[in-house]
GROMACS .gro file of N, CA and C in nm:
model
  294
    1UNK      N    1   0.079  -0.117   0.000
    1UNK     CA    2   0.000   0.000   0.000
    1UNK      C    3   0.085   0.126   0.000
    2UNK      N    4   0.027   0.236   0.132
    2UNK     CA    5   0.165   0.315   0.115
    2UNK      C    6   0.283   0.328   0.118
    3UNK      N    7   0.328   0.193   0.193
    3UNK     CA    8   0.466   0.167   0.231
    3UNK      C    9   0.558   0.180   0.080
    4UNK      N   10   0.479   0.134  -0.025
    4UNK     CA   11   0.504   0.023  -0.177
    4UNK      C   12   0.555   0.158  -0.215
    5UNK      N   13   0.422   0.262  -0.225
    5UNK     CA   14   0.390   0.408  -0.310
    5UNK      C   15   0.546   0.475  -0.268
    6UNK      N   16   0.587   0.490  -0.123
    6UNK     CA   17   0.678   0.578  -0.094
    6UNK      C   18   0.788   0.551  -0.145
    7UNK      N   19   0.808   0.395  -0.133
    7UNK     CA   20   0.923   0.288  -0.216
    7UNK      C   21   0.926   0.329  -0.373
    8UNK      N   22   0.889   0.359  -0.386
    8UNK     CA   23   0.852   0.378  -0.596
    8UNK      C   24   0.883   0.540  -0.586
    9UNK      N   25   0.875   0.612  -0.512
    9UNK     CA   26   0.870   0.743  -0.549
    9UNK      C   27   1.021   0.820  -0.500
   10UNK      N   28   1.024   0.730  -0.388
   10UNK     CA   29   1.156   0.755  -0.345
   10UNK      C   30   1.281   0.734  -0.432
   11UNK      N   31   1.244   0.655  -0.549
   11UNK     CA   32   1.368   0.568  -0.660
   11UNK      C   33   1.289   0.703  -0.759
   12UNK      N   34   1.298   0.762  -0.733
   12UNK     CA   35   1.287   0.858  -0.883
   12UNK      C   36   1.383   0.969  -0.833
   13UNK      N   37   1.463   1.001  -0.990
   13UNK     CA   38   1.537   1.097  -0.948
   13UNK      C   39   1.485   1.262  -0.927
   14UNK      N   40   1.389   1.301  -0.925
   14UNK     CA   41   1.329   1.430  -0.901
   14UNK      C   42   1.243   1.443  -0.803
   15UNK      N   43   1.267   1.333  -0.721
   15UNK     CA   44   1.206   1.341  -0.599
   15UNK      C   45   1.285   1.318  -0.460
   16UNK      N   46   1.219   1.406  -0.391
   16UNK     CA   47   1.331   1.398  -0.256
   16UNK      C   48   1.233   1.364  -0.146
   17UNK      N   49   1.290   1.199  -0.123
   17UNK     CA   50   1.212   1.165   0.004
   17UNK      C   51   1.249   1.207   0.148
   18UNK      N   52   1.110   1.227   0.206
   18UNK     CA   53   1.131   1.245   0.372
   18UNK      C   54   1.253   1.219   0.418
   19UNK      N   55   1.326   1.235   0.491
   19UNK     CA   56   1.421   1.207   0.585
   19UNK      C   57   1.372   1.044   0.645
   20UNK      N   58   1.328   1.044   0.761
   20UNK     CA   59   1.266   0.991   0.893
   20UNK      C   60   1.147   0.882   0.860
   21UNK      N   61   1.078   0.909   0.780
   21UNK     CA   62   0.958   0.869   0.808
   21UNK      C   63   0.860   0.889   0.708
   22UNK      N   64   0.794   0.821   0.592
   22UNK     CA   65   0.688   0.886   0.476
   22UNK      C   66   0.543   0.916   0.542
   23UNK      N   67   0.534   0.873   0.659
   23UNK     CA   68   0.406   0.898   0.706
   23UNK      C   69   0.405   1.047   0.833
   24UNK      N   70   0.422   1.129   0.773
   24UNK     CA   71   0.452   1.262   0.874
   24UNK      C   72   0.330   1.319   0.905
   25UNK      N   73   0.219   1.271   0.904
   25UNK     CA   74   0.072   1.282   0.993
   25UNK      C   75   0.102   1.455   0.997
   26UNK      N   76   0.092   1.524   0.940
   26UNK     CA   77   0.125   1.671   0.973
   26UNK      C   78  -0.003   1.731   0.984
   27UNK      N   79  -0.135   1.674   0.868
   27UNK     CA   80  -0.264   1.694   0.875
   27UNK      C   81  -0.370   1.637   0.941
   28UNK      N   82  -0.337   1.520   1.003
   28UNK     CA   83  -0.401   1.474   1.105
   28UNK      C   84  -0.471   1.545   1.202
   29UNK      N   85  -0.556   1.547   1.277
   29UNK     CA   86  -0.638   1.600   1.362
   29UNK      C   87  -0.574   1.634   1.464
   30UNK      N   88  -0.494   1.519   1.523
   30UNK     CA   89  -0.381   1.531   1.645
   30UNK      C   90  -0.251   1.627   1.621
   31UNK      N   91  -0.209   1.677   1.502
   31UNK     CA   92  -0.132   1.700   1.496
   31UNK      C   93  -0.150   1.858   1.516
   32UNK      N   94  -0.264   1.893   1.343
   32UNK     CA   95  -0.277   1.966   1.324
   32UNK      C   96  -0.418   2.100   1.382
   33UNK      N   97  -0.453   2.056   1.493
   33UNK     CA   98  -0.579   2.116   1.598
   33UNK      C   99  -0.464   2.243   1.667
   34UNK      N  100  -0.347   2.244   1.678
   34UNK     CA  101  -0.328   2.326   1.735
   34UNK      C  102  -0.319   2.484   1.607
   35UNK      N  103  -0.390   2.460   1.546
   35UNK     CA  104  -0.321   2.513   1.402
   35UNK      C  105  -0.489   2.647   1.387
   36UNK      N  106  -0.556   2.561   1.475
   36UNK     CA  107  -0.680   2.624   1.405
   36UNK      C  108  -0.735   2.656   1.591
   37UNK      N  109  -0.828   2.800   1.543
   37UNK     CA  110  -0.881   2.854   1.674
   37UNK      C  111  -1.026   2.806   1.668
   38UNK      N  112  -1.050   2.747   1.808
   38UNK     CA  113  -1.137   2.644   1.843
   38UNK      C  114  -1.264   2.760   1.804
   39UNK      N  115  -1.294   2.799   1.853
   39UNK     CA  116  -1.397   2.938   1.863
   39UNK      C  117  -1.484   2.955   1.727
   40UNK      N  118  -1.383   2.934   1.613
   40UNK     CA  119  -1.453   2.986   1.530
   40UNK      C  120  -1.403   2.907   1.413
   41UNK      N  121  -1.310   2.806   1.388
   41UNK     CA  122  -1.286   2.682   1.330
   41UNK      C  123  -1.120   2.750   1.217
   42UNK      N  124  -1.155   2.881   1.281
   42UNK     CA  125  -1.023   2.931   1.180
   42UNK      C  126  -0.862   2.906   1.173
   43UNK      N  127  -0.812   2.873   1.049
   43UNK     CA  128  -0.706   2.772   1.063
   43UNK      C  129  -0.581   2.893   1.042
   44UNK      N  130  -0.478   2.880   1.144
   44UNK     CA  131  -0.398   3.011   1.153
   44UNK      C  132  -0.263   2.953   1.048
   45UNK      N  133  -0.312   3.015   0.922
   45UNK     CA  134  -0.238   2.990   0.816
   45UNK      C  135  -0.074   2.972   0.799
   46UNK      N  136  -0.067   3.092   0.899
   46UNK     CA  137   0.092   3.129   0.855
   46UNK      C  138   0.169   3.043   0.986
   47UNK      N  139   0.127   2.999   1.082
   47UNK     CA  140   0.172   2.894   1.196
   47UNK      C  141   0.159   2.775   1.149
   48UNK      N  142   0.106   2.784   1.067
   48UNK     CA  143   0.102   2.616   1.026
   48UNK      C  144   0.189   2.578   0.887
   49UNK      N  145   0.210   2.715   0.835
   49UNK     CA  146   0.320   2.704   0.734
   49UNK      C  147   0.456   2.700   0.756
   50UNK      N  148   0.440   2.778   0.884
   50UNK     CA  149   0.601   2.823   0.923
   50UNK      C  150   0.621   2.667   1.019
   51UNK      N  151   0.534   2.612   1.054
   51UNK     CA  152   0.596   2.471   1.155
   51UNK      C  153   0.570   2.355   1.047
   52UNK      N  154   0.529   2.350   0.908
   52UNK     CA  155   0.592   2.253   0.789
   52UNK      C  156   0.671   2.250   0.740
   53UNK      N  157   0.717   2.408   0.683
   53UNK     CA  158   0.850   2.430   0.654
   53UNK      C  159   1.004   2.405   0.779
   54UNK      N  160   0.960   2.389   0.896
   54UNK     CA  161   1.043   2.403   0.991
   54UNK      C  162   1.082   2.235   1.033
   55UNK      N  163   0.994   2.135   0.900
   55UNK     CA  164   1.021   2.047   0.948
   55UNK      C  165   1.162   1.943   0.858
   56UNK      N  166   1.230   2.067   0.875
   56UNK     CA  167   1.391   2.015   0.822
   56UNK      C  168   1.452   1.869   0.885
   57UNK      N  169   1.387   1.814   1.020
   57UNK     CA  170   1.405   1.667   1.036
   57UNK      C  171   1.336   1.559   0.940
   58UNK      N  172   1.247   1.592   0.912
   58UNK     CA  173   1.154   1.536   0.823
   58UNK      C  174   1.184   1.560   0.643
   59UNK      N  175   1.189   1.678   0.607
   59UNK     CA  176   1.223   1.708   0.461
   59UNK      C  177   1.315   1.786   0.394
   60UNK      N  178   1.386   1.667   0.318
   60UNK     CA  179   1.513   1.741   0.309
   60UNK      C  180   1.534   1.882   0.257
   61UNK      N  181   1.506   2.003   0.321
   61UNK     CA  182   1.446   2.128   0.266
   61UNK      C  183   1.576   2.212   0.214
   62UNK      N  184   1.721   2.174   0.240
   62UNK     CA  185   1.815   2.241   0.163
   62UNK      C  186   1.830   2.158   0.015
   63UNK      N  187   1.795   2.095  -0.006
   63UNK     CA  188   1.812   1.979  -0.138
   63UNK      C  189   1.680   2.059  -0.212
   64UNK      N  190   1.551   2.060  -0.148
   64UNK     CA  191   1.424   2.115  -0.229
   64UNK      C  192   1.444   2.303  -0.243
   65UNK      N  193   1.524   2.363  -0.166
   65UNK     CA  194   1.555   2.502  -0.202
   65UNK      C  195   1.665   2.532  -0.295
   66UNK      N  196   1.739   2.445  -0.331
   66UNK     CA  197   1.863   2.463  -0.446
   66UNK      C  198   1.814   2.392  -0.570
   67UNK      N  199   1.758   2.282  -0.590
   67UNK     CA  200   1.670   2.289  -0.701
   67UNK      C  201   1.515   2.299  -0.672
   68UNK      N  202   1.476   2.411  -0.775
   68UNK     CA  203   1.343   2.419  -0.775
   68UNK      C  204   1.282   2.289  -0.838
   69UNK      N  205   1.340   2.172  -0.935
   69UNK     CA  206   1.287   2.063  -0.974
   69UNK      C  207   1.248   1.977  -0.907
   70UNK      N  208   1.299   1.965  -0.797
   70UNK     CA  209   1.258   1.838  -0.680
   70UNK      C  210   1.147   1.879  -0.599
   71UNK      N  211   1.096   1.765  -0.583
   71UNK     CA  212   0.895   1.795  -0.512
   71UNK      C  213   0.978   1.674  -0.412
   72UNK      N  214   0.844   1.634  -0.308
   72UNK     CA  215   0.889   1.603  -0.176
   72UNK      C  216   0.758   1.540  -0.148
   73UNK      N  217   0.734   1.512  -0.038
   73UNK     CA  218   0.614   1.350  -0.070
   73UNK      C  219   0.561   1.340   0.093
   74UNK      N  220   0.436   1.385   0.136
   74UNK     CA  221   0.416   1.296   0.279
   74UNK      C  222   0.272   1.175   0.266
   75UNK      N  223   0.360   1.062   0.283
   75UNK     CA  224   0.295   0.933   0.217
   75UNK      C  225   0.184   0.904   0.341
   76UNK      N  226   0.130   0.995   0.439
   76UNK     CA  227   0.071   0.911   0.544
   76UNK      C  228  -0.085   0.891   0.497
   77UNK      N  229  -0.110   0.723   0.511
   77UNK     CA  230  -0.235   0.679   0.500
   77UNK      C  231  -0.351   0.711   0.536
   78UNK      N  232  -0.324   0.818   0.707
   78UNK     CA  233  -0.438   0.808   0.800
   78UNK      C  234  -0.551   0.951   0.696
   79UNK      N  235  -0.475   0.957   0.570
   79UNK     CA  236  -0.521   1.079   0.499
   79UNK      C  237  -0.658   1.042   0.466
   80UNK      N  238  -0.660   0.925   0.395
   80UNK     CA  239  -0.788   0.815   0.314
   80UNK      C  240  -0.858   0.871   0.411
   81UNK      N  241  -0.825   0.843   0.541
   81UNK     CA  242  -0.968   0.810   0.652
   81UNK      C  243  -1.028   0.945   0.674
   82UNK      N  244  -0.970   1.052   0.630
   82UNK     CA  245  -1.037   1.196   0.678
   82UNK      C  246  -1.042   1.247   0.523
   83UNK      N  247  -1.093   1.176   0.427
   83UNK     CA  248  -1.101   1.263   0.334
   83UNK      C  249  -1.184   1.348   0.305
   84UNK      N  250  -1.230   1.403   0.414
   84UNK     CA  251  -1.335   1.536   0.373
   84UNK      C  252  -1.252   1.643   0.431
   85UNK      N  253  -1.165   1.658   0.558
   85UNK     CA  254  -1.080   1.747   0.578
   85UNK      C  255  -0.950   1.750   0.545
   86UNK      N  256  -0.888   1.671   0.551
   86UNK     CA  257  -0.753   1.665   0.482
   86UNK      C  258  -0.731   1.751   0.340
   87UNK      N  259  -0.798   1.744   0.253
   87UNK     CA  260  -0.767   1.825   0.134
   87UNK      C  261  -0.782   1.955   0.143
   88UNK      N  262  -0.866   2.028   0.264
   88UNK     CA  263  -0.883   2.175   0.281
   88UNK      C  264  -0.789   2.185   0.340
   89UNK      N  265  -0.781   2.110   0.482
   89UNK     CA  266  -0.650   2.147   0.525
   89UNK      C  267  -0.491   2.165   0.432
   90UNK      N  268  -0.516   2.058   0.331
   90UNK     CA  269  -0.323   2.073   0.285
   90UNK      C  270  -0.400   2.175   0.180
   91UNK      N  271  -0.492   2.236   0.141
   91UNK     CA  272  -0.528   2.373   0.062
   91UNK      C  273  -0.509   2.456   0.108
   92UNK      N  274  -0.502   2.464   0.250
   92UNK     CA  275  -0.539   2.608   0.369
   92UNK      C  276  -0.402   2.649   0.365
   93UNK      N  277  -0.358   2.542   0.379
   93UNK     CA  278  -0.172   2.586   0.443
   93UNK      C  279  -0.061   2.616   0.303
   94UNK      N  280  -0.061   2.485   0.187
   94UNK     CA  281  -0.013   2.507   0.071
   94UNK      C  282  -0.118   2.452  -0.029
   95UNK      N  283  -0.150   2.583  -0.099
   95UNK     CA  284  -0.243   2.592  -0.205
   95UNK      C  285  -0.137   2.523  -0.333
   96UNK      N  286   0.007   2.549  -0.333
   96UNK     CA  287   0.068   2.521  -0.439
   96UNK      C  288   0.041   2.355  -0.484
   97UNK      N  289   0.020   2.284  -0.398
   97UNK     CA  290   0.037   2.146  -0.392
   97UNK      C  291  -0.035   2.088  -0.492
   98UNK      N  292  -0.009   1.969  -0.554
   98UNK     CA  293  -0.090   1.913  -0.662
   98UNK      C  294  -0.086   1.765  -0.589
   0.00000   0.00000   0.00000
């Protein structure tokens, strides 16, 4: 399953896998609740950008800032199971994403 996906993507040369771990749960509920103000469901954009980008243990982010060609991959499964929020969320934070 995803284990296979990360394995296949990781062997390509224009891709730069995770460091640590392909499953970096970053959008998860647990992870990502501290991101958004309870009150009124609003998701504090720029804290949640600045602690993805900050996750230099996780993605190799000097390799993805010297070439702009290399894309970068978070393979976690628990995504399937929330697919009604997960896609706003990785919209909210990086719209660039495909």
């Amino acid at each position: 399953g995803v284990a296979a996906l990360a394995r296949a993507l990781s062997g390509h040369a224009q891709i730069a896998a995770p460091r640590q771990s392909q499953d970096l749960r970053f959008f998860l509920q647990s992870n990502f609740r501290r991101y958004v103000t309870p009150s009124t469901e609003v998701t504090q954009v720029y804290a949640a950008r600045a602690r993805l980008y900050a996750h230099h243990h996780f993605y190799p982010t000097p390799a993805l800032q010297r070439d702009p060609n290399l894309v970068s991959f978070d393979a976690t499964g628990g995504y399937l199971l929330y697919s009604t929020v997960t896609p706003r969320r990785i919209f909210c934070v990086a719209p660039w994403v495909k």
